[in-house]
Coordinates of C-alpha atoms in Angstrom, one line a residue:
Chain A
M1 CA -37.0 42.4 -69.2
L2 CA -36.5 38.9 -70.5
Y3 CA -33.0 39.0 -69.2
L4 CA -34.0 39.9 -65.7
S5 CA -36.5 37.1 -65.4
Q6 CA -33.9 34.6 -66.7
F7 CA -31.4 35.9 -64.2
I8 CA -34.0 35.5 -61.3
K9 CA -34.6 31.9 -62.5
M10 CA -30.9 31.2 -62.5
L11 CA -30.5 32.7 -59.1
L12 CA -33.4 30.5 -57.8
I13 CA -31.8 27.4 -59.2
V14 CA -28.5 28.2 -57.5
V15 CA -30.3 28.8 -54.2
I16 CA -32.2 25.6 -54.5
M17 CA -28.9 23.7 -55.4
L18 CA -27.2 25.3 -52.4
Q19 CA -30.1 24.1 -50.3
W20 CA -29.7 20.6 -51.7
I21 CA -25.9 20.6 -51.1
N22 CA -26.4 21.8 -47.5
P23 CA -29.9 20.7 -46.5
A24 CA -29.7 21.2 -42.8
Q25 CA -28.2 24.3 -41.3
A26 CA -26.4 23.8 -38.0
A27 CA -27.6 25.6 -34.8
D28 CA -25.9 26.1 -31.5
L29 CA -27.7 24.9 -28.4
T30 CA -26.2 26.3 -25.2
V31 CA -27.1 24.4 -22.0
S32 CA -26.7 26.1 -18.6
L33 CA -27.0 23.6 -15.8
S34 CA -27.3 24.3 -12.1
D35 CA -27.7 22.1 -9.0
N36 CA -30.8 22.0 -6.8
Q37 CA -29.3 25.0 -4.9
G38 CA -28.9 27.1 -8.1
N39 CA -25.1 26.8 -8.3
P40 CA -23.5 26.2 -11.7
L41 CA -22.8 22.4 -12.1
P42 CA -19.6 21.4 -14.0
N43 CA -18.5 18.0 -15.3
I44 CA -22.0 16.7 -16.1
V45 CA -22.4 14.8 -19.4
V46 CA -25.1 16.1 -21.7
T47 CA -26.3 14.1 -24.7
L48 CA -28.8 15.0 -27.5
T49 CA -30.5 12.3 -29.5
S50 CA -33.3 12.3 -32.1
P51 CA -34.7 9.5 -34.2
A52 CA -32.6 10.8 -37.1
T53 CA -29.3 10.7 -35.1
I54 CA -26.7 8.3 -36.4
I55 CA -23.0 7.9 -35.6
E56 CA -21.6 7.8 -39.2
E57 CA -18.0 7.0 -38.1
A58 CA -16.6 6.2 -34.7
E59 CA -14.7 9.3 -33.4
F60 CA -11.9 7.2 -31.9
S61 CA -10.3 4.6 -34.0
P62 CA -7.7 1.9 -32.9
Q63 CA -5.1 4.2 -34.4
H64 CA -6.4 7.4 -32.7
P65 CA -8.1 6.1 -29.6
A66 CA -9.6 8.1 -26.7
I67 CA -7.3 8.1 -23.6
M68 CA -8.2 6.8 -20.2
D69 CA -4.9 7.3 -18.3
Q70 CA -3.7 6.1 -14.9
I71 CA -1.8 8.9 -13.1
D72 CA -0.8 8.8 -9.4
R73 CA -3.1 5.8 -8.8
Q74 CA -6.2 7.5 -10.2
F75 CA -8.1 7.3 -13.5
V76 CA -7.6 10.4 -15.6
P77 CA -10.1 11.7 -16.7
H78 CA -12.4 10.5 -14.0
I79 CA -15.2 10.4 -16.6
L80 CA -14.5 9.8 -20.3
V81 CA -17.3 10.2 -22.8
V82 CA -17.1 8.4 -26.2
P83 CA -19.6 7.6 -28.9
K84 CA -20.5 4.0 -29.4
G85 CA -17.9 2.0 -31.4
S86 CA -15.0 4.1 -30.2
Y87 CA -11.6 2.7 -29.1
V88 CA -10.1 3.6 -25.7
A89 CA -6.4 3.2 -24.7
F90 CA -5.2 2.7 -21.2
P91 CA -1.6 3.9 -21.3
N92 CA -0.7 3.8 -17.5
S93 CA 1.6 6.7 -16.8
D94 CA 2.4 5.3 -13.3
S95 CA 5.7 3.4 -12.8
I96 CA 3.7 0.6 -11.1
Q97 CA 1.2 -1.9 -12.4
H98 CA -2.5 -1.6 -12.5
H99 CA -5.2 -4.2 -13.0
V100 CA -8.3 -2.5 -14.5
Y101 CA -11.6 -4.2 -14.5
S102 CA -15.3 -3.6 -15.0
F103 CA -18.4 -5.6 -14.3
S104 CA -20.7 -3.1 -16.2
K105 CA -23.1 -4.7 -18.7
A106 CA -22.0 -2.3 -21.5
K107 CA -18.4 -3.6 -21.3
P108 CA -17.3 -6.2 -18.8
F109 CA -13.5 -6.5 -19.1
E110 CA -10.2 -6.9 -17.2
L111 CA -6.9 -5.5 -18.3
K112 CA -3.5 -5.8 -16.7
L113 CA -1.5 -2.7 -17.2
Y114 CA 2.3 -3.0 -16.8
S115 CA 4.4 0.1 -16.7
G116 CA 5.8 0.9 -20.2
R117 CA 3.8 -1.9 -21.9
P118 CA 0.5 -0.3 -23.1
P119 CA -2.0 -3.0 -24.3
Q120 CA -4.1 -2.7 -27.5
P121 CA -7.0 -0.2 -27.2
L122 CA -10.4 -1.7 -26.3
E123 CA -13.5 -1.2 -28.4
F124 CA -16.6 0.1 -26.5
G125 CA -19.4 -1.1 -28.8
Q126 CA -22.4 -0.8 -26.6
A127 CA -23.9 2.4 -25.2
G128 CA -24.1 2.8 -21.4
E129 CA -22.1 3.4 -18.2
V130 CA -18.8 1.5 -17.7
A131 CA -17.6 1.8 -14.1
M132 CA -14.0 0.7 -13.7
G133 CA -11.9 -0.3 -10.7
C134 CA -8.4 -1.5 -10.1
N135 CA -7.8 -4.9 -8.5
I136 CA -4.5 -3.6 -6.9
H137 CA -5.6 -0.2 -5.7
D138 CA -9.1 -0.6 -4.3
W139 CA -9.9 3.1 -4.1
M140 CA -9.4 3.7 -7.9
L141 CA -12.7 4.5 -9.7
G142 CA -13.3 5.8 -13.2
Y143 CA -16.0 5.8 -15.8
V144 CA -16.2 5.4 -19.6
Y145 CA -19.7 6.7 -20.6
V146 CA -20.5 5.3 -24.0
V147 CA -23.1 7.4 -25.9
D148 CA -25.4 6.6 -28.8
T149 CA -25.0 10.0 -30.5
P150 CA -22.3 12.3 -32.0
Y151 CA -23.9 15.2 -30.0
Y152 CA -22.5 15.1 -26.5
G153 CA -20.2 17.0 -24.1
K154 CA -19.5 17.8 -20.5
T155 CA -20.5 21.1 -18.8
N156 CA -17.6 23.5 -18.1
A157 CA -16.6 25.1 -14.8
R158 CA -19.6 27.6 -15.3
G159 CA -22.0 24.7 -15.8
Q160 CA -22.3 25.5 -19.5
L161 CA -22.0 23.5 -22.7
T162 CA -22.6 24.5 -26.3
L163 CA -23.4 21.8 -28.8
T164 CA -23.6 22.5 -32.6
V165 CA -26.4 20.3 -34.0
P166 CA -28.7 20.1 -37.1
P167 CA -32.1 21.6 -36.4
D168 CA -34.3 18.9 -35.0
D169 CA -36.4 17.8 -32.0
Y170 CA -34.0 16.2 -29.5
Q171 CA -34.2 14.3 -26.3
L172 CA -31.6 15.8 -23.9
I173 CA -30.3 13.5 -21.1
L174 CA -27.9 14.4 -18.2
W175 CA -25.5 11.8 -16.8
S176 CA -22.9 11.7 -14.1
P177 CA -22.2 9.0 -11.5
L178 CA -23.1 11.6 -8.9
L179 CA -26.6 12.4 -10.2
D180 CA -29.6 11.2 -8.3
S181 CA -31.3 8.4 -10.4
K182 CA -34.4 10.6 -10.6
D183 CA -32.4 13.4 -12.2
S184 CA -30.6 11.1 -14.7
A185 CA -33.9 9.5 -15.7
V186 CA -35.4 12.8 -16.9
Q187 CA -35.6 13.2 -20.7
Y188 CA -35.9 16.9 -21.7
S189 CA -37.5 17.6 -25.1
V190 CA -35.6 20.3 -26.8
D191 CA -36.7 21.8 -30.2
V192 CA -33.5 23.2 -31.8
A193 CA -34.7 25.3 -34.8
A194 CA -32.0 28.0 -34.5
D195 CA -29.3 29.1 -32.0
S196 CA -31.0 28.8 -28.7
K197 CA -30.3 28.5 -24.9
I198 CA -31.8 26.3 -22.3
D199 CA -31.5 26.5 -18.5
L200 CA -31.7 23.3 -16.6
S201 CA -31.6 22.6 -12.9
L202 CA -31.5 19.5 -10.9
K203 CA -34.4 18.6 -8.6
H204 CA -32.2 16.6 -6.2
A205 CA -28.9 17.0 -4.4
L206 CA -25.8 15.4 -6.0
L207 CA -24.5 12.2 -4.3
P208 CA -21.3 12.7 -2.3
A209 CA -18.1 12.5 -4.4
F210 CA -15.8 11.4 -1.6
E211 CA -12.9 13.3 -3.1
G212 CA -10.7 12.2 -0.2
F213 CA -10.2 8.9 -2.1
E214 CA -8.3 10.9 -4.7
Q215 CA -5.7 12.0 -2.2
S216 CA -3.7 8.8 -2.4
D217 CA 0.1 8.4 -2.1
E218 CA 2.5 5.7 -3.0
F219 CA 2.1 4.0 0.4
D220 CA -1.7 3.6 0.5
D221 CA -1.7 0.2 -1.1
Y222 CA 0.2 -1.3 1.8
Chain B
M1 CA 13.7 -27.6 11.5
S2 CA 10.6 -29.7 11.4
L3 CA 9.4 -31.6 8.4
M4 CA 6.4 -29.4 8.1
T5 CA 8.3 -26.2 7.8
T6 CA 10.7 -27.8 5.3
K7 CA 7.8 -28.9 3.2
L8 CA 6.1 -25.5 3.3
A9 CA 9.3 -23.7 2.4
L10 CA 10.1 -26.2 -0.3
L11 CA 6.6 -25.9 -1.8
T12 CA 6.6 -22.1 -1.8
S13 CA 10.1 -21.8 -3.3
L14 CA 9.3 -24.5 -6.0
T15 CA 6.0 -22.7 -6.9
I16 CA 7.7 -19.4 -7.1
A17 CA 10.6 -20.8 -9.1
S18 CA 8.2 -22.5 -11.6
A19 CA 6.2 -19.4 -11.9
V20 CA 9.3 -17.3 -12.7
V21 CA 10.6 -20.0 -15.1
S22 CA 7.2 -20.5 -16.9
A23 CA 7.0 -16.8 -17.7
S24 CA 8.1 -16.5 -21.3
A25 CA 9.1 -13.3 -23.1
D26 CA 5.6 -12.4 -24.3
A27 CA 4.0 -13.2 -21.0
A28 CA 3.7 -10.8 -18.0
P29 CA 7.0 -9.0 -17.3
A30 CA 8.6 -9.4 -13.9
Q31 CA 8.4 -6.4 -11.7
V32 CA 11.7 -5.5 -10.0
N33 CA 12.2 -2.9 -7.3
G34 CA 15.1 -2.5 -5.1
L35 CA 17.3 -0.2 -3.0
I36 CA 20.8 0.0 -1.8
E37 CA 21.4 2.1 1.4
F38 CA 24.9 3.2 2.4
G39 CA 26.7 6.0 4.3
V40 CA 28.4 6.9 7.5
V41 CA 27.4 6.0 11.1
Q42 CA 28.5 7.8 14.3
S43 CA 27.5 5.7 17.3
H44 CA 29.6 6.5 20.3
Y45 CA 29.0 4.3 23.3
D46 CA 30.7 4.6 26.7
S47 CA 31.6 1.0 26.8
G48 CA 32.4 -1.6 24.2
W49 CA 30.0 -4.0 25.8
L50 CA 27.2 -1.7 24.6
N51 CA 27.9 -3.0 21.1
S52 CA 25.1 -4.4 18.9
W53 CA 23.6 -7.7 19.9
L54 CA 24.8 -8.8 16.4
D55 CA 28.3 -8.4 17.9
E56 CA 27.1 -10.1 21.1
G57 CA 26.9 -6.8 23.0
V58 CA 24.1 -5.7 25.3
G59 CA 23.3 -2.4 23.5
V60 CA 20.0 -1.7 21.7
L61 CA 21.3 -0.1 18.5
R62 CA 22.4 -1.9 15.4
F63 CA 25.8 -0.4 14.6
S64 CA 28.8 -0.9 16.8
Q65 CA 31.2 1.1 14.5
N66 CA 32.0 4.7 15.0
G67 CA 32.7 7.1 12.1
R68 CA 32.7 4.2 9.7
F69 CA 31.3 3.7 6.2
I70 CA 28.5 1.2 6.3
L71 CA 26.4 -0.7 3.8
S72 CA 23.2 -0.3 5.7
Q73 CA 21.2 -2.7 3.5
A74 CA 20.4 -3.9 0.1
G75 CA 16.8 -4.9 -0.6
L76 CA 15.2 -6.5 -3.7
E77 CA 11.6 -7.1 -4.5
L78 CA 10.7 -9.4 -7.3
S79 CA 7.1 -10.0 -8.5
Q80 CA 5.9 -12.2 -11.3
D81 CA 2.3 -12.7 -12.5
V82 CA 1.5 -16.3 -13.1
T83 CA -2.0 -15.4 -14.2
T84 CA -3.7 -12.1 -14.1
T85 CA -4.9 -12.9 -10.5
L86 CA -2.1 -15.1 -9.2
S87 CA 1.3 -13.7 -8.6
A88 CA 4.6 -14.8 -7.0
H89 CA 6.6 -12.5 -4.8
L90 CA 10.2 -12.6 -3.4
V91 CA 11.9 -10.1 -1.2
A92 CA 15.7 -10.5 -0.7
N93 CA 17.8 -8.6 1.8
G94 CA 21.5 -8.2 2.1
Y95 CA 23.5 -7.0 5.1
T96 CA 27.1 -6.9 6.0
D97 CA 26.6 -7.5 9.7
G98 CA 25.3 -10.6 11.4
R99 CA 26.2 -14.1 10.5
Q100 CA 24.2 -14.4 7.2
K101 CA 24.8 -11.8 4.5
L102 CA 22.0 -12.7 2.0
G103 CA 18.6 -14.2 2.5
F104 CA 14.9 -14.0 1.8
S105 CA 12.6 -12.1 4.2
E106 CA 9.5 -12.8 2.2
A107 CA 8.5 -15.4 -0.4
Y108 CA 4.8 -15.9 -1.2
L109 CA 2.1 -16.5 -3.7
R110 CA -0.8 -14.1 -3.8
Y111 CA -4.2 -14.9 -5.3
K112 CA -6.5 -11.9 -5.7
P113 CA -9.5 -12.7 -7.9
I114 CA -11.6 -9.9 -9.4
T115 CA -15.0 -9.8 -7.7
A116 CA -17.8 -7.3 -8.0
G117 CA -18.8 -6.9 -4.4
L118 CA -16.5 -7.9 -1.5
R119 CA -12.9 -8.4 -2.4
H120 CA -10.9 -11.5 -1.5
E121 CA -7.2 -12.1 -1.2
L122 CA -5.2 -15.3 -0.3
K123 CA -1.5 -15.4 0.5
L124 CA 0.6 -18.5 0.9
G125 CA 4.2 -18.5 2.0
M126 CA 6.4 -16.3 4.2
F127 CA 5.4 -12.7 4.6
Y128 CA 4.8 -10.0 7.2
P129 CA 1.3 -9.6 8.6
K130 CA 0.2 -6.1 7.6
M131 CA -0.3 -4.9 11.1
S132 CA 2.0 -1.9 10.9
L133 CA 1.7 1.4 9.0
E134 CA 5.4 2.5 9.4
N135 CA 7.1 -0.1 7.1
V136 CA 5.3 0.6 3.9
D137 CA 8.2 1.2 1.6
T138 CA 10.2 -1.1 -0.7
A139 CA 11.5 -4.3 1.0
W140 CA 9.5 -3.5 4.2
N141 CA 11.4 -0.3 4.9
S142 CA 10.1 2.9 6.5
P143 CA 9.9 5.9 4.2
Y144 CA 10.1 8.2 7.3
T145 CA 13.1 7.3 9.3
Y146 CA 16.0 4.9 8.7
S147 CA 15.7 3.2 12.0
Y148 CA 12.3 1.6 12.6
S149 CA 10.3 2.1 15.8
A150 CA 11.0 -0.3 18.6
I151 CA 7.8 -2.2 17.7
N152 CA 8.7 -2.6 14.0
S153 CA 12.3 -3.3 14.8
W154 CA 11.1 -6.3 16.8
L155 CA 8.7 -7.5 14.1
A156 CA 11.6 -7.1 11.6
E157 CA 14.0 -9.2 13.6
E158 CA 11.8 -11.8 15.3
L159 CA 8.4 -12.2 13.7
R160 CA 8.5 -14.3 10.5
T161 CA 5.7 -16.7 9.8
I162 CA 5.2 -19.4 7.1
G163 CA 1.5 -20.1 6.4
A164 CA -1.7 -18.9 4.7
E165 CA -3.5 -15.6 5.1
Y166 CA -7.0 -14.7 3.9
T167 CA -8.3 -11.2 3.7
I168 CA -11.8 -10.0 2.8
T169 CA -12.3 -6.3 2.0
R170 CA -15.2 -4.0 1.5
S171 CA -13.9 -1.1 -0.5
G172 CA -15.7 2.1 0.4
R173 CA -15.3 3.7 -3.0
M174 CA -17.0 0.8 -4.7
H175 CA -19.9 1.0 -2.3
R176 CA -20.4 4.8 -2.2
S177 CA -19.1 5.0 1.3
P178 CA -16.2 6.9 2.8
F179 CA -15.3 3.9 4.9
S180 CA -13.4 0.8 3.8
Y181 CA -13.1 -2.4 5.9
S182 CA -10.9 -5.5 5.8
A183 CA -10.7 -8.5 8.0
T184 CA -7.7 -10.9 8.0
V185 CA -7.2 -14.4 9.4
A186 CA -4.1 -16.5 9.1
A187 CA -2.7 -19.8 10.3
F188 CA 1.0 -20.4 10.2
K189 CA 4.0 -22.6 11.1
A190 CA 7.4 -21.5 12.2
N191 CA 8.1 -18.5 14.5
D192 CA 8.2 -20.6 17.7
V193 CA 11.1 -18.6 19.2
L194 CA 9.2 -15.3 19.0
G195 CA 9.8 -13.4 22.2
A196 CA 13.3 -14.7 23.2
I197 CA 15.5 -11.9 22.1
L198 CA 12.9 -9.4 23.3
T199 CA 12.9 -10.8 26.8
W200 CA 16.6 -11.2 27.2
R201 CA 18.0 -8.2 25.4
G202 CA 15.0 -5.9 25.6
W203 CA 13.5 -3.7 22.9
A204 CA 15.9 -2.3 20.2
L205 CA 15.8 0.2 17.4
H206 CA 17.3 -0.7 14.0
N207 CA 16.4 -1.6 10.4
R208 CA 17.8 -5.1 10.3
Q209 CA 15.3 -7.8 9.2
S210 CA 15.9 -11.4 9.8
R211 CA 15.7 -13.7 6.9
Y212 CA 14.6 -17.3 6.3
N213 CA 16.7 -19.8 8.2
E214 CA 18.9 -17.0 9.7
S215 CA 20.7 -17.5 13.0
L216 CA 20.3 -14.3 15.0
P217 CA 23.1 -13.8 17.6
F218 CA 22.8 -11.9 20.9
A219 CA 24.9 -11.5 24.0
D220 CA 25.7 -14.7 26.0
Y221 CA 23.3 -14.2 28.9
F222 CA 23.6 -17.9 29.8
Q223 CA 27.3 -18.2 30.7
F224 CA 26.3 -17.7 34.3
N225 CA 24.6 -21.1 34.4
Q226 CA 21.2 -19.9 35.6
F227 CA 19.4 -22.5 33.5
E228 CA 19.4 -26.3 33.7
L229 CA 20.3 -26.6 30.1
T230 CA 23.0 -24.7 28.2
L231 CA 21.0 -22.4 26.0
P232 CA 22.3 -21.1 22.7
N233 CA 22.9 -17.4 22.4
T234 CA 21.5 -17.4 18.9
E235 CA 18.0 -18.0 17.6
M236 CA 16.6 -19.4 14.4
V237 CA 13.6 -17.1 13.9
T238 CA 11.9 -19.3 11.3
E239 CA 12.2 -22.5 13.3
E240 CA 9.2 -24.7 13.8
T241 CA 9.8 -26.5 17.1
D242 CA 6.6 -27.9 18.4
G243 CA 4.6 -28.8 15.2
R244 CA 1.7 -26.6 16.3
W245 CA -0.1 -24.0 14.2
G246 CA -0.2 -20.4 15.2
V247 CA -2.8 -17.9 14.3
Y248 CA -3.3 -14.2 13.8
A249 CA -6.3 -12.1 12.9
G250 CA -6.7 -8.4 12.1
L251 CA -9.2 -5.7 11.3
N252 CA -8.5 -2.7 9.1
W253 CA -10.7 0.4 9.1
R254 CA -10.0 3.2 6.6
Y255 CA -11.7 6.6 6.2
L256 CA -11.2 7.7 2.6
N257 CA -7.4 7.7 2.0
K258 CA -6.9 9.8 5.1
T259 CA -7.3 7.7 8.2
D260 CA -6.1 4.1 8.7
V261 CA -6.6 1.9 11.8
R262 CA -5.3 -1.7 12.1
V263 CA -6.0 -3.9 15.0
Y264 CA -4.3 -7.3 15.2
Y265 CA -4.1 -10.2 17.5
Y266 CA -1.2 -12.7 17.1
D267 CA -0.6 -16.0 18.9
N268 CA 2.0 -18.5 17.9
M269 CA 0.3 -21.0 20.3
A270 CA 3.7 -22.6 20.9
N271 CA 4.3 -25.5 23.3
R272 CA 6.6 -23.8 25.8
L273 CA 8.2 -27.1 26.7
A274 CA 9.1 -28.0 23.1
I275 CA 12.8 -27.8 22.5
E276 CA 15.2 -28.1 19.6
A277 CA 18.4 -30.3 19.5
N278 CA 20.5 -27.2 20.3
N279 CA 18.3 -26.4 23.3
Q280 CA 16.4 -23.5 21.6
Y281 CA 13.0 -23.5 23.2
A282 CA 9.6 -22.7 21.7
W283 CA 8.2 -19.5 23.3
D284 CA 4.5 -19.3 23.8
T285 CA 3.9 -15.7 22.7
H286 CA 0.8 -13.7 22.0
F287 CA 0.2 -10.0 21.6
S288 CA -2.2 -7.3 20.4
S289 CA -1.3 -4.4 18.2
V290 CA -3.1 -1.3 17.3
A291 CA -1.7 0.9 14.5
L292 CA -3.0 4.3 13.4
Q293 CA -2.3 6.8 10.6
H294 CA -4.0 10.0 10.0
K295 CA -3.1 12.4 7.1
F296 CA -4.1 15.9 8.3
T297 CA -3.1 17.3 4.9
S298 CA -1.3 15.8 1.9
Q299 CA 1.9 17.1 3.6
F300 CA 1.4 16.4 7.3
R301 CA 0.6 13.0 8.8
V302 CA 0.8 11.3 12.2
L303 CA 1.4 7.7 12.8
A304 CA 1.2 5.7 16.0
Q305 CA 1.3 2.1 17.2
W306 CA 0.8 0.3 20.4
L307 CA 1.7 -3.3 21.1
S308 CA 1.3 -5.4 24.2
G309 CA 1.6 -9.1 25.0
S310 CA 3.1 -11.9 27.0
T311 CA 5.6 -14.7 26.4
Y312 CA 6.3 -18.0 28.2
M313 CA 9.2 -20.4 27.9
G314 CA 10.0 -23.6 29.8
R315 CA 8.6 -25.0 33.1
V316 CA 6.8 -22.9 35.6
R317 CA 9.5 -22.8 38.2
A318 CA 12.5 -22.9 35.8
G319 CA 11.3 -21.0 32.8
V320 CA 11.2 -17.4 31.5
F321 CA 7.9 -15.6 31.6
A322 CA 7.4 -11.9 30.7
D323 CA 4.9 -9.2 29.7
F324 CA 6.0 -6.7 27.1
S325 CA 4.6 -3.5 25.6
A326 CA 5.7 -0.6 23.5
W327 CA 4.2 2.3 21.7
Y328 CA 5.4 5.1 19.4
V329 CA 4.0 8.3 18.0
M330 CA 5.5 9.8 14.9
A331 CA 4.8 13.1 13.0
S332 CA 6.0 13.5 9.4
Y333 CA 6.0 16.5 7.2
K334 CA 6.7 16.5 3.5
V335 CA 7.3 19.7 1.6
D336 CA 8.6 19.5 -2.0
Q337 CA 11.3 16.9 -2.0
H338 CA 12.0 17.1 1.7
R339 CA 10.6 14.9 4.4
L340 CA 11.0 15.7 8.1
S341 CA 10.0 13.1 10.7
V342 CA 10.2 12.9 14.5
R343 CA 9.3 9.9 16.5
F344 CA 9.0 9.1 20.2
D345 CA 9.2 5.5 21.4
Q346 CA 8.6 4.0 24.8
F347 CA 9.0 0.3 25.7
K348 CA 9.2 -2.1 28.5
V349 CA 9.5 -5.8 29.4
N350 CA 8.2 -6.9 32.8
E351 CA 9.5 -10.2 34.3
K352 CA 6.9 -12.6 35.5
D353 CA 8.9 -15.7 36.3
L354 CA 10.4 -17.1 39.5
L355 CA 14.0 -17.1 38.3
P356 CA 15.9 -14.2 39.8
E357 CA 19.2 -15.5 38.4
D358 CA 17.9 -14.5 34.9
P359 CA 16.7 -10.9 35.3
N360 CA 14.5 -9.8 32.4
D361 CA 13.0 -6.5 33.4
S362 CA 13.8 -3.7 31.0
H363 CA 12.3 -0.4 30.0
G364 CA 13.3 2.7 28.0
Y365 CA 12.5 5.3 25.5
S366 CA 13.9 6.9 22.4
V367 CA 13.7 10.0 20.3
T368 CA 14.4 9.9 16.5
F369 CA 14.7 12.8 14.1
A370 CA 15.1 12.3 10.4
W371 CA 15.5 14.5 7.3
R372 CA 15.3 12.9 4.0
Y373 CA 15.7 14.5 0.6
Q374 CA 14.6 13.1 -2.7
L375 CA 17.2 14.1 -5.3
N376 CA 15.5 12.3 -8.2
H377 CA 13.7 9.1 -9.1
N378 CA 16.7 7.0 -8.2
W379 CA 18.6 8.8 -5.5
N380 CA 17.7 10.2 -2.1
I381 CA 19.9 11.3 0.8
G382 CA 19.2 12.0 4.5
V383 CA 20.4 12.2 8.1
E384 CA 19.0 10.7 11.2
W385 CA 19.8 11.2 14.9
L386 CA 18.5 8.7 17.4
G387 CA 18.9 8.9 21.2
T388 CA 17.7 6.2 23.5
A389 CA 17.9 5.5 27.2
S390 CA 17.3 1.9 28.3
T391 CA 17.4 0.2 31.7
N392 CA 17.9 -3.5 31.2
K393 CA 18.5 -5.6 34.3
S394 CA 20.1 -8.4 32.2
R395 CA 23.2 -6.2 31.8
T396 CA 23.8 -6.6 35.6
L397 CA 24.6 -10.3 35.1
W398 CA 28.1 -9.0 34.2
Q399 CA 30.0 -7.7 37.2
G400 CA 30.3 -3.9 37.1
W401 CA 27.9 -3.3 34.2
Q402 CA 25.1 -1.0 34.9
A403 CA 21.5 -1.6 33.9
R404 CA 20.8 2.0 32.8
Q405 CA 22.5 3.1 29.6
S406 CA 22.0 5.9 27.1
Q407 CA 23.0 5.5 23.5
Q408 CA 23.1 7.9 20.6
Q409 CA 23.5 7.2 16.9
A410 CA 23.8 9.5 13.9
L411 CA 23.4 8.3 10.4
A412 CA 24.1 10.0 7.1
L413 CA 22.8 7.8 4.3
V414 CA 22.4 7.6 0.6
Q415 CA 19.7 5.4 -1.0
F416 CA 19.9 4.3 -4.6
R417 CA 16.5 2.9 -5.7
F418 CA 15.6 1.1 -8.9

């Protein structure tokens, strides 16, 4: 029986070592978001943060930047989410020039975009909302939302988002330029111990999106 | 030309030239856009005297040829950033008809600082007031029809100012509102002859823009000695005759990118007794313009414009006074690479002076159909048919000529764009 006890000891040591190599098992948190009428809400940014959350390495480097394009006199995507320290490129797919600017505290900048001459990507080193316009096309509006966590995403067409995170107690925050400030100020406490689901709904109506501004043509800047 | 205009023109061209020259290889690249438009015209008139005013006829259409190959126009837009917010712009146009083949229709500096709340823009030089919604394409062309409406044909041939324009804008998107607003004020020199060709010849329909210092010919309405002085049957559109400033002001209201309304008031505040060495008078001309565009869908839109004003030239009992007005409505439908447009124009000039020897009453209408097809980024083709009936009393100065005439013109054109 000596052999069996030695085998059990060995097994315990292996299990403990495995624990040491992979101390925190990941869990899936699925968020389902609906508006104040109960309809699924797409394209809303969800972030999870805890005191232990750190961004080890920026996801988007100068060599592999995130892309905020300009297509048909609009920003594409309308909302780009990047972790703090990421680089963002503005390639300008239009055959005309743009003059992108922002007055947001997180990243005030101006960038002239000539067709076929993409400038160097810009670093977004401070968390927060960066609202951008174009000095030539007044109706253009886009956002870079810089987050302080590697755990983030946008809800899909069904208002859902699944984030894979280490088990922890998290603060969940929603963001979109269309959220009422009372909804974006709410911090949801979420204890993610294992795979779990959470249903959230807004208390207030979304602000109007004015999608008619997106229906521009090449003659609108006259 | 007055000293003031010379100085203004010199200043503008020098600044633009220095801006272009100072741009080194690693600085902002120059932006170049242009088009060349050519094809065949069929314009059959009953009488040779209904030729174009450019050929000293009394017709209201541009082309006198029939079944001929024409170079309709060449247009070139050149822009150069001096700084990120200051840019220089030049627009050159070339035509084979008229007395001047090449010239500049616009040359200006634009300063547009980046501001967080209200937006500001300052322009200095020679440029069109943005009172129209039809001529929004390269080199102030219409993307809808080849021939402009009567209103914009007139602005193209006779309205050319040299001065400063300031615009303040409240962008709706930046203020979470579906409505955007702009207000524009401008003071200018030149353009003292505005109203002359309109009063004598009447309204016309074409796409020929007058350029800086161009002498625009028209029929010799003065060979019958109805005036004390022998007047020239040409006009220098950019001439500054009286040394006075003119003004214009406009309001622009826009709902999303769907509906656009522009209301403008223009007054060259000319001294109607001022006269050039060649007896070209200054015409005291003012008018109001309301332009509208509504996009029902991304494919279908309607445009309209109304313009009404008055002009005065010379002494009360020996001068030329007239009221003028015109409007058009256009519907345009774009499906895939096709664009179909139809426009109806109506126009008139009412004589107000006491000089029956110089009849200025005219009125008429026109219908224009156009189909245009975009082959690729560089090439597009199209055909246009335009029919107009005009009753211009000035035609009866010639013995046996009738006031009322109808004219038709068919164009088949190719545009190369770059």
